[in-house]
PDB file of C-alpha atoms and ligand atoms in Angstrom:
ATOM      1  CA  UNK A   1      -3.352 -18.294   3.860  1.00 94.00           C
ATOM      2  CA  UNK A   2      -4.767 -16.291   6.787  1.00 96.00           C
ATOM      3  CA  UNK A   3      -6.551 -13.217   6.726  1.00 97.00           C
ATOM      4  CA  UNK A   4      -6.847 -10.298  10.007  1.00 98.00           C
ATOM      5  CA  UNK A   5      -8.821  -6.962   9.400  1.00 97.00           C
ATOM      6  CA  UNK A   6      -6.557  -3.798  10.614  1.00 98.00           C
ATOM      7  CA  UNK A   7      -8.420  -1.429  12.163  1.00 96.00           C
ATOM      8  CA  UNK A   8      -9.815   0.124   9.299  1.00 98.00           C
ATOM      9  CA  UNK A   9     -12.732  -2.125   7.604  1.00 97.00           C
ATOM     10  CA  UNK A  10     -12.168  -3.955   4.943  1.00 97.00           C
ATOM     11  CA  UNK A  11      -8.399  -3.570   5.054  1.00 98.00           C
ATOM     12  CA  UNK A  12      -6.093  -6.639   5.472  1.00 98.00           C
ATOM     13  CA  UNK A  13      -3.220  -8.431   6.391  1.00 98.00           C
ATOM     14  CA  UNK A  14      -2.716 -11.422   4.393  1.00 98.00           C
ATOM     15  CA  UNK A  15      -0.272 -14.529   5.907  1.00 98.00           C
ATOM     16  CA  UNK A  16       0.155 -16.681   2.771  1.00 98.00           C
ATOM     17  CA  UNK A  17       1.416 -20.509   3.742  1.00 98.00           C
ATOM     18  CA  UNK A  18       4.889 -20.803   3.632  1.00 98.00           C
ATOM     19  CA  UNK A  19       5.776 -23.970   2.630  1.00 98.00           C
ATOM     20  CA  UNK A  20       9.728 -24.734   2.821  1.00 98.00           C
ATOM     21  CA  UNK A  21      11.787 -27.781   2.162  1.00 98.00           C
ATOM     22  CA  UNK A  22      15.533 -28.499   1.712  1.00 98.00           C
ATOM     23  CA  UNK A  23      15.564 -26.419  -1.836  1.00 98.00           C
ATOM     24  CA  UNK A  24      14.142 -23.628  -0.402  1.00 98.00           C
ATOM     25  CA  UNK A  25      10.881 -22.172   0.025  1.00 98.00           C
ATOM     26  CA  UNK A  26       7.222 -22.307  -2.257  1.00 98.00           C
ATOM     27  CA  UNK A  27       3.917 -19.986  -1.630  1.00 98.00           C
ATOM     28  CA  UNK A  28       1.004 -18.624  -3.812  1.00 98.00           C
ATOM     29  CA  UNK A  29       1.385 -15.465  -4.079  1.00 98.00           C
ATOM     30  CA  UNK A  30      -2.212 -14.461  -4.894  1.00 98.00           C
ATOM     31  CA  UNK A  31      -5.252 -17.102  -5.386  1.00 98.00           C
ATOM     32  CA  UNK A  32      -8.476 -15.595  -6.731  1.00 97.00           C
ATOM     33  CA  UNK A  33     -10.572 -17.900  -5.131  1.00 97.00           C
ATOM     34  CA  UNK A  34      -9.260 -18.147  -1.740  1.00 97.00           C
ATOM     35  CA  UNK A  35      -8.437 -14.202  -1.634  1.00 97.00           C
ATOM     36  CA  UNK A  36     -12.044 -13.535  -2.579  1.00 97.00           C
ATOM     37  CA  UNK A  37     -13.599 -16.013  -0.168  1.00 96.00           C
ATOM     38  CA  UNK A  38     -11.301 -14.890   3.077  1.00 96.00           C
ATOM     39  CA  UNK A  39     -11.669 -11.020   2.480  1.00 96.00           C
ATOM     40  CA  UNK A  40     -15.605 -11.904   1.513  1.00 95.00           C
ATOM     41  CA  UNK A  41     -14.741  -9.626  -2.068  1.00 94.00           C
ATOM     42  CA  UNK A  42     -15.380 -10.022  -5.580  1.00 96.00           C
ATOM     43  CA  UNK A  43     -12.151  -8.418  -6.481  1.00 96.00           C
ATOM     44  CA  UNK A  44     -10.945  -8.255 -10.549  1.00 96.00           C
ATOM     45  CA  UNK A  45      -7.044  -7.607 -10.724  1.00 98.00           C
ATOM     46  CA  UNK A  46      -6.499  -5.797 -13.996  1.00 98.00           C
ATOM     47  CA  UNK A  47      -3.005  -4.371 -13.347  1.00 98.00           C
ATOM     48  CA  UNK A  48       0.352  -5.289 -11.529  1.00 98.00           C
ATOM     49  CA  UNK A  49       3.221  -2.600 -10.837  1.00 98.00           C
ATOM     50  CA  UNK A  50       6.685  -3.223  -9.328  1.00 98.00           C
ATOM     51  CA  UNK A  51       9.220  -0.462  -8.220  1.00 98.00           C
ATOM     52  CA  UNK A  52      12.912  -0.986  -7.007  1.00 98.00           C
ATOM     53  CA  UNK A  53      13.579   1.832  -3.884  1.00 98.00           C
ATOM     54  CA  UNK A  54      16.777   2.424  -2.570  1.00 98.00           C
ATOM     55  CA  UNK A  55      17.097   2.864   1.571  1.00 97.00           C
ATOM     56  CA  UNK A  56      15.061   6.069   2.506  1.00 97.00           C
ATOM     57  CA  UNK A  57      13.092   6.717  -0.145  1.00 98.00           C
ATOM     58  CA  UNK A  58       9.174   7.706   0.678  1.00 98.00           C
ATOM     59  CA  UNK A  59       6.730   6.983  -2.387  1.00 98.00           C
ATOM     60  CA  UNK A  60       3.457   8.378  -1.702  1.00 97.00           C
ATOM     61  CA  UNK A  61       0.908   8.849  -0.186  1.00 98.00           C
ATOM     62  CA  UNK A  62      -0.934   8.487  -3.452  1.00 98.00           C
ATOM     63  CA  UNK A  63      -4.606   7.775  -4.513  1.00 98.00           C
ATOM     64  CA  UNK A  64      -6.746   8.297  -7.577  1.00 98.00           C
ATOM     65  CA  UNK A  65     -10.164   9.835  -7.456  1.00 97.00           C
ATOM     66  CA  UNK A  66     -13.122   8.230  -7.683  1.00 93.00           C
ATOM     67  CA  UNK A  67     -14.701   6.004 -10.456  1.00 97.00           C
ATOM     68  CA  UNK A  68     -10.113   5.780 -10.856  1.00 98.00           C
ATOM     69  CA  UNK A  69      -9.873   4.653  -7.342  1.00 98.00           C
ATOM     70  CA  UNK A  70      -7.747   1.251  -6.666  1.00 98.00           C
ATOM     71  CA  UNK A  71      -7.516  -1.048  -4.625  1.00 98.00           C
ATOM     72  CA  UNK A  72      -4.497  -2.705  -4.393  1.00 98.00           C
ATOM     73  CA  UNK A  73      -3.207  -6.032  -2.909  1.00 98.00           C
ATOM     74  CA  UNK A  74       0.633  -4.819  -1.914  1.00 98.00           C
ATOM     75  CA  UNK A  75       3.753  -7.353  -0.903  1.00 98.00           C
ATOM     76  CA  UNK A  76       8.020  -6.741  -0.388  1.00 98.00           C
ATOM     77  CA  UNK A  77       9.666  -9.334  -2.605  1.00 98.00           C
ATOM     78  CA  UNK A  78      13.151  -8.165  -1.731  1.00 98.00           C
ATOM     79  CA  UNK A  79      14.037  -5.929   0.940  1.00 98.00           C
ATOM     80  CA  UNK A  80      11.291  -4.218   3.496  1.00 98.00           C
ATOM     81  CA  UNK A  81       9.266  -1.318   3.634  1.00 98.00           C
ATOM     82  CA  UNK A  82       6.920   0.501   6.345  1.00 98.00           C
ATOM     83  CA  UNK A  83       4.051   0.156   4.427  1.00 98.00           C
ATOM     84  CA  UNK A  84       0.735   3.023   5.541  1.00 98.00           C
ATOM     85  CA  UNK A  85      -2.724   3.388   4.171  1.00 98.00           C
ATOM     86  CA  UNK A  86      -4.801   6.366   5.464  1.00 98.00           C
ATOM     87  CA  UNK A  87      -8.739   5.876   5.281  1.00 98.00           C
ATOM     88  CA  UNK A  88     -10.107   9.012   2.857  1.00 98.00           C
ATOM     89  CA  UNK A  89     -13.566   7.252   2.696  1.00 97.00           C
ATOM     90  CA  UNK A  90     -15.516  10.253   4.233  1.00 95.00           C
ATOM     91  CA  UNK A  91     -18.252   8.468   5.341  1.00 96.00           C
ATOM     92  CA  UNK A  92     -16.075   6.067   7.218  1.00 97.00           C
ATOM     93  CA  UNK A  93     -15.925   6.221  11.162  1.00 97.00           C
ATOM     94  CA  UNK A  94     -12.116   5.622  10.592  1.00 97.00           C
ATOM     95  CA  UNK A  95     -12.116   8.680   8.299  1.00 98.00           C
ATOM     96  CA  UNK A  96      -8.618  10.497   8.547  1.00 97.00           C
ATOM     97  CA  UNK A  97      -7.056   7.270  10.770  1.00 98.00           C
ATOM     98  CA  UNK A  98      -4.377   5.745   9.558  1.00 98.00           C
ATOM     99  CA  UNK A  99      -2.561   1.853   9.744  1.00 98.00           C
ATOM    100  CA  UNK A 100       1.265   1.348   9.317  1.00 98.00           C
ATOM    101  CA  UNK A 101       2.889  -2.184   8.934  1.00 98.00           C
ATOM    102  CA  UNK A 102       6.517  -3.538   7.967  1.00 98.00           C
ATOM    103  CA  UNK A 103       6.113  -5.526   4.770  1.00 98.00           C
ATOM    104  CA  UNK A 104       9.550  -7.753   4.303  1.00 98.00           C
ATOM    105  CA  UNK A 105      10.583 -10.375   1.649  1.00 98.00           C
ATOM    106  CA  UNK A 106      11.432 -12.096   5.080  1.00 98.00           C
ATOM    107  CA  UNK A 107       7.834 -12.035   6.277  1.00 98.00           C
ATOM    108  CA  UNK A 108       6.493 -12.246   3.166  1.00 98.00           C
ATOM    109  CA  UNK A 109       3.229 -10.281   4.676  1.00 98.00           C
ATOM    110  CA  UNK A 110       0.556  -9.178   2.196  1.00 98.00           C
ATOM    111  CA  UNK A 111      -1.599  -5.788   2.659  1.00 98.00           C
ATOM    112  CA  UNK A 112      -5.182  -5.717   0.930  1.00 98.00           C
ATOM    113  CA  UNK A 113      -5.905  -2.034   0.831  1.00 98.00           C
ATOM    114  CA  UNK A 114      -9.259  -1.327  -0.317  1.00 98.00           C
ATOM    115  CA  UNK A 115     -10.701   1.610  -2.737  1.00 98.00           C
ATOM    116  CA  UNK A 116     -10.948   5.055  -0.732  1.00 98.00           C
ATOM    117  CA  UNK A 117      -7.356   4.542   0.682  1.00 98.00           C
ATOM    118  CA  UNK A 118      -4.318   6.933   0.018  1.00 98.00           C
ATOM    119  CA  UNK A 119      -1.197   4.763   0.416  1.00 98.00           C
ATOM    120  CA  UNK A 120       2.737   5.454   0.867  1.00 98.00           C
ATOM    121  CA  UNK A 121       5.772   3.397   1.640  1.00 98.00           C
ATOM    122  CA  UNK A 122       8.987   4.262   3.083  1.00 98.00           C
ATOM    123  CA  UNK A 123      11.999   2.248   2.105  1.00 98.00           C
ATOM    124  CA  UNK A 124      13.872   0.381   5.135  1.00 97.00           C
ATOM    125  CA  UNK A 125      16.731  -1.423   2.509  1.00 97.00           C
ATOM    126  CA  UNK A 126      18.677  -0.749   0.362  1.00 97.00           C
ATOM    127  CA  UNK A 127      17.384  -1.951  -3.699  1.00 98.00           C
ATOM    128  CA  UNK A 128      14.054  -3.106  -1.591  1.00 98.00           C
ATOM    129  CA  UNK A 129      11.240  -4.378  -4.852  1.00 99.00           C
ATOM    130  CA  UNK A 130       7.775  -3.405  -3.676  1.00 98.00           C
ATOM    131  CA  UNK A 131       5.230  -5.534  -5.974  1.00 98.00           C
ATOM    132  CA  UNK A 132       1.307  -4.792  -6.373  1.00 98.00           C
ATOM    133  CA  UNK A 133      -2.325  -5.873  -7.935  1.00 98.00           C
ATOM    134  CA  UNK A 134      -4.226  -3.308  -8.764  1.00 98.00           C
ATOM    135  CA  UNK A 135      -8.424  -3.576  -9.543  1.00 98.00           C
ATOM    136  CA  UNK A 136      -8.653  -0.193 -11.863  1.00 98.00           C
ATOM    137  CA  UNK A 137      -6.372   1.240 -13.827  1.00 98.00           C
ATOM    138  CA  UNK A 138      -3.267   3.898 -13.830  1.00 98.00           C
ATOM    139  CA  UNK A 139      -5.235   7.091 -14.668  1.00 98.00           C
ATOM    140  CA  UNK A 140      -2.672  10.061 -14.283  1.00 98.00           C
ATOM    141  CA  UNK A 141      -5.444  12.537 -14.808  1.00 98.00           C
ATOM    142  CA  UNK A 142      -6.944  11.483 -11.547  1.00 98.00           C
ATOM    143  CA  UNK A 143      -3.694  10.841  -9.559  1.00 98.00           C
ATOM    144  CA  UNK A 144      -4.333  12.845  -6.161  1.00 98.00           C
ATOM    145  CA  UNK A 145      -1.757  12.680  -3.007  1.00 98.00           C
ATOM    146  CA  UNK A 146      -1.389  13.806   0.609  1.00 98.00           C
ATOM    147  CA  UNK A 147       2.040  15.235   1.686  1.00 98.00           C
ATOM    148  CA  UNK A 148       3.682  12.367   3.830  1.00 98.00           C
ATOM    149  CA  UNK A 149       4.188  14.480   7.169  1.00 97.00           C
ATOM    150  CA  UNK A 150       1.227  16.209   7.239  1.00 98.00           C
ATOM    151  CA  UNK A 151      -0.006  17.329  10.348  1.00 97.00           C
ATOM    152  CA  UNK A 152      -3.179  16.095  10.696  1.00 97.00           C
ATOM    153  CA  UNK A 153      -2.462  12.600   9.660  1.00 98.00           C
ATOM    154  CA  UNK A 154       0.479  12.655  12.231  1.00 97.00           C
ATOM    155  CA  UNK A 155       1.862   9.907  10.650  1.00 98.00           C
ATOM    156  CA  UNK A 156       5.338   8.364  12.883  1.00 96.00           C
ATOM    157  CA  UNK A 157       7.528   7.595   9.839  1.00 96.00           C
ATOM    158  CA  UNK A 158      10.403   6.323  12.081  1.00 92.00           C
ATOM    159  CA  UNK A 159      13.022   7.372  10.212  1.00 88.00           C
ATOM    160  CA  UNK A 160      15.315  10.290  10.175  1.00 86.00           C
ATOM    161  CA  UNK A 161      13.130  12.882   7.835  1.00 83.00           C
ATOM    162  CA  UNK A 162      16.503  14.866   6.476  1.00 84.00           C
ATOM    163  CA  UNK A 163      17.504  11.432   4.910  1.00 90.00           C
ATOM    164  CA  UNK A 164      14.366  10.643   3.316  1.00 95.00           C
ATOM    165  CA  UNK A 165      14.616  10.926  -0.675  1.00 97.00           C
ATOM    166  CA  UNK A 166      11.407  12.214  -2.289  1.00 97.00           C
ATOM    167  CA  UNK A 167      10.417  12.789  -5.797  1.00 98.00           C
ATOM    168  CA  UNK A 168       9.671  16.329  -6.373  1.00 98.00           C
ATOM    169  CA  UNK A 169       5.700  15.625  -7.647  1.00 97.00           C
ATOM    170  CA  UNK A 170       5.755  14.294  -3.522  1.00 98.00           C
ATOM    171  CA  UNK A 171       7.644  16.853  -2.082  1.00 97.00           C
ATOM    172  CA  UNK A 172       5.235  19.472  -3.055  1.00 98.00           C
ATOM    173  CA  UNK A 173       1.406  17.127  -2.428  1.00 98.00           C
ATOM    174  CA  UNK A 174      -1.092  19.045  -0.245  1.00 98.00           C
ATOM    175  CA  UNK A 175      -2.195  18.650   3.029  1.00 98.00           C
ATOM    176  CA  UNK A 176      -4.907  16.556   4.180  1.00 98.00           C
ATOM    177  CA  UNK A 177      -6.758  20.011   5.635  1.00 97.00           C
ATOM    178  CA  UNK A 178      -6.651  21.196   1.832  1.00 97.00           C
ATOM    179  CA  UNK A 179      -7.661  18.535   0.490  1.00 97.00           C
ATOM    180  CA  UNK A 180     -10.859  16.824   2.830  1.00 95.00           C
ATOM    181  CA  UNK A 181     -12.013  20.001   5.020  1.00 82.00           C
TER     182      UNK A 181
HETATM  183  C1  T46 B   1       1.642   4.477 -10.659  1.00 58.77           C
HETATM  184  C2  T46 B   1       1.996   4.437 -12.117  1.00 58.77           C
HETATM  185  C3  T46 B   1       2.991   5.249 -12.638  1.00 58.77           C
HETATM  186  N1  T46 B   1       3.290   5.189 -13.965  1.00 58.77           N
HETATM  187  C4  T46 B   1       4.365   6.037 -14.469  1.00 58.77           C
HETATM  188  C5  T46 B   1       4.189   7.513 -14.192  1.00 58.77           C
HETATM  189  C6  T46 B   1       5.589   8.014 -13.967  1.00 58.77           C
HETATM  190  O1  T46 B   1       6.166   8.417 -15.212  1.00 58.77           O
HETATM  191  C7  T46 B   1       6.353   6.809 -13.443  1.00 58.77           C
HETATM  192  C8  T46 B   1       6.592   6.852 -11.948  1.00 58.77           C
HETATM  193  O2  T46 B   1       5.346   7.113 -11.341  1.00 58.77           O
HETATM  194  P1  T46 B   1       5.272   7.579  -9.839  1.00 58.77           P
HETATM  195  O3  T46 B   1       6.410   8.518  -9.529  1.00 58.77           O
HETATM  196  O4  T46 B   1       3.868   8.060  -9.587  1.00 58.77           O
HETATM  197  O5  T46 B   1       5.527   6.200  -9.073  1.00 58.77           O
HETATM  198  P2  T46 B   1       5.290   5.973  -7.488  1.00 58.77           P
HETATM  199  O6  T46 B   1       5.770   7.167  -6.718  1.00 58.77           O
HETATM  200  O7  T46 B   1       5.863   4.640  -7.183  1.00 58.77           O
HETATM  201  O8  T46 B   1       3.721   5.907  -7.348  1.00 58.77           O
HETATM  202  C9  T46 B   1       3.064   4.816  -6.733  1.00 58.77           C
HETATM  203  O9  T46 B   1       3.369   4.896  -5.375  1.00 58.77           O
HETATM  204  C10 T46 B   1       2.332   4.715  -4.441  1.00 58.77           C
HETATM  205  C11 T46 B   1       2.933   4.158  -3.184  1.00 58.77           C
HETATM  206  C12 T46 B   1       1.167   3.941  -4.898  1.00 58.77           C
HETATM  207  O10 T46 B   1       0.500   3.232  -4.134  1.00 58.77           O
HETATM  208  C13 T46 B   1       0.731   4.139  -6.287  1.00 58.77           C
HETATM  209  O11 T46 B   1       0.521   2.882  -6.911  1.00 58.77           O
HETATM  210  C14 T46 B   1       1.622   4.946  -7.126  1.00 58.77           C
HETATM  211  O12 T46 B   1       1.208   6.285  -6.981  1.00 58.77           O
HETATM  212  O13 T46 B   1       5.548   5.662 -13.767  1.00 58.77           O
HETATM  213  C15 T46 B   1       2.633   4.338 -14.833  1.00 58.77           C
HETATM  214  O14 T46 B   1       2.912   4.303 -16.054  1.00 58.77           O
HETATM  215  N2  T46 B   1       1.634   3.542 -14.339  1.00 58.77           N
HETATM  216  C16 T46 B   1       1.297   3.558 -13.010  1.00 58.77           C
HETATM  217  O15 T46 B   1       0.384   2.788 -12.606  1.00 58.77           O
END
């Protein structure tokens, strides 16, 4: 398993060890131990979620406030996604930035995305199953979001935005101006 910061602290990409043979292929998913010692955390999992996304669809970008915020350990296990996290920590010197990265059950890539984050995902394949740890719990009360395209965040979606499919809660989130200035 290796571990690389993005450029936003304390977020990171995760390269678990593949190891293949003639059957097929065999990785841990998520070790305590080892995930706590590389990302130098003392992380507590209390929650995993899994959604199934057809081609186009754009899930986020979601958060929950405060003492409800997660952090989440995020991986593809069928399909791919473009995976990005936007820094909301306002006292961060990456405040407003934002990191984008394809997650694939090909490259079986992990993203560690820490408390303070708002996070989205935007389908690439068709049936894709996104699959995630969360350290706090589903708290719809304090379920906050920034509109995907907002332009502030000037997020590059790469992908045609009359095709995208949207739930109506996320067609209608705030901006980031609303919400932060
Ligand atoms: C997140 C969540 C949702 N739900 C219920 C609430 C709704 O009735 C239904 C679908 O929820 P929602 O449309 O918010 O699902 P997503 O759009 O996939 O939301 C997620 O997408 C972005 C990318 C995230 O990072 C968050 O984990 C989460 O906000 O599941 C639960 O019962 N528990 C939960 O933890």
């Amino acid at each position: 398993m290796t571990v690389k910061e993005t450029n936003l602290k304390e977020c990171y990409i995760i390269e678990p060890k593949i190891f293949n043979d003639q059957r097929g292929y065999f990785f841990e998913s998520f070790n305590l131990n080892k995930f706590n010692e590389l990302t130098n955390s003392n992380i507590a999992f209390v929650q995993d979620n899994e959604s199934c996304s057809s081609k186009g669809v754009l899930r986020g970008l979601h958060y929950q406030e405060d003492e409800f915020a997660q952090a989440k350990l995020v991986r593809v296990i069928k399909g791919s996604v473009l995976d990005v996290v936007v820094d909301i920590r306002e006292n961060s010197p990456t405040f407003g930035e934002h990191f984008s990265i394809e997650l694939s059950a090909e490259n079986k890539t992990q993203l560690f995305i820490p408390r303070g984050f708002a996070h989205g995902f935007l389908v690439l394949e068709d049936q894709t199953i996104f699959s995630y740890k969360c350290d706090n719990y589903y708290n719809k009360a304090a379920e906050r979001g920034i509109i995907f395209n907002d332009i502030t965040l000037k997020i590059d979606w790469q992908f045609n935005i009359s095709e995208l499919i949207l739930s109506e809660k996320d067609k209608e989130l705030p901006t980031f101006e609303t919400l932060f200035k």
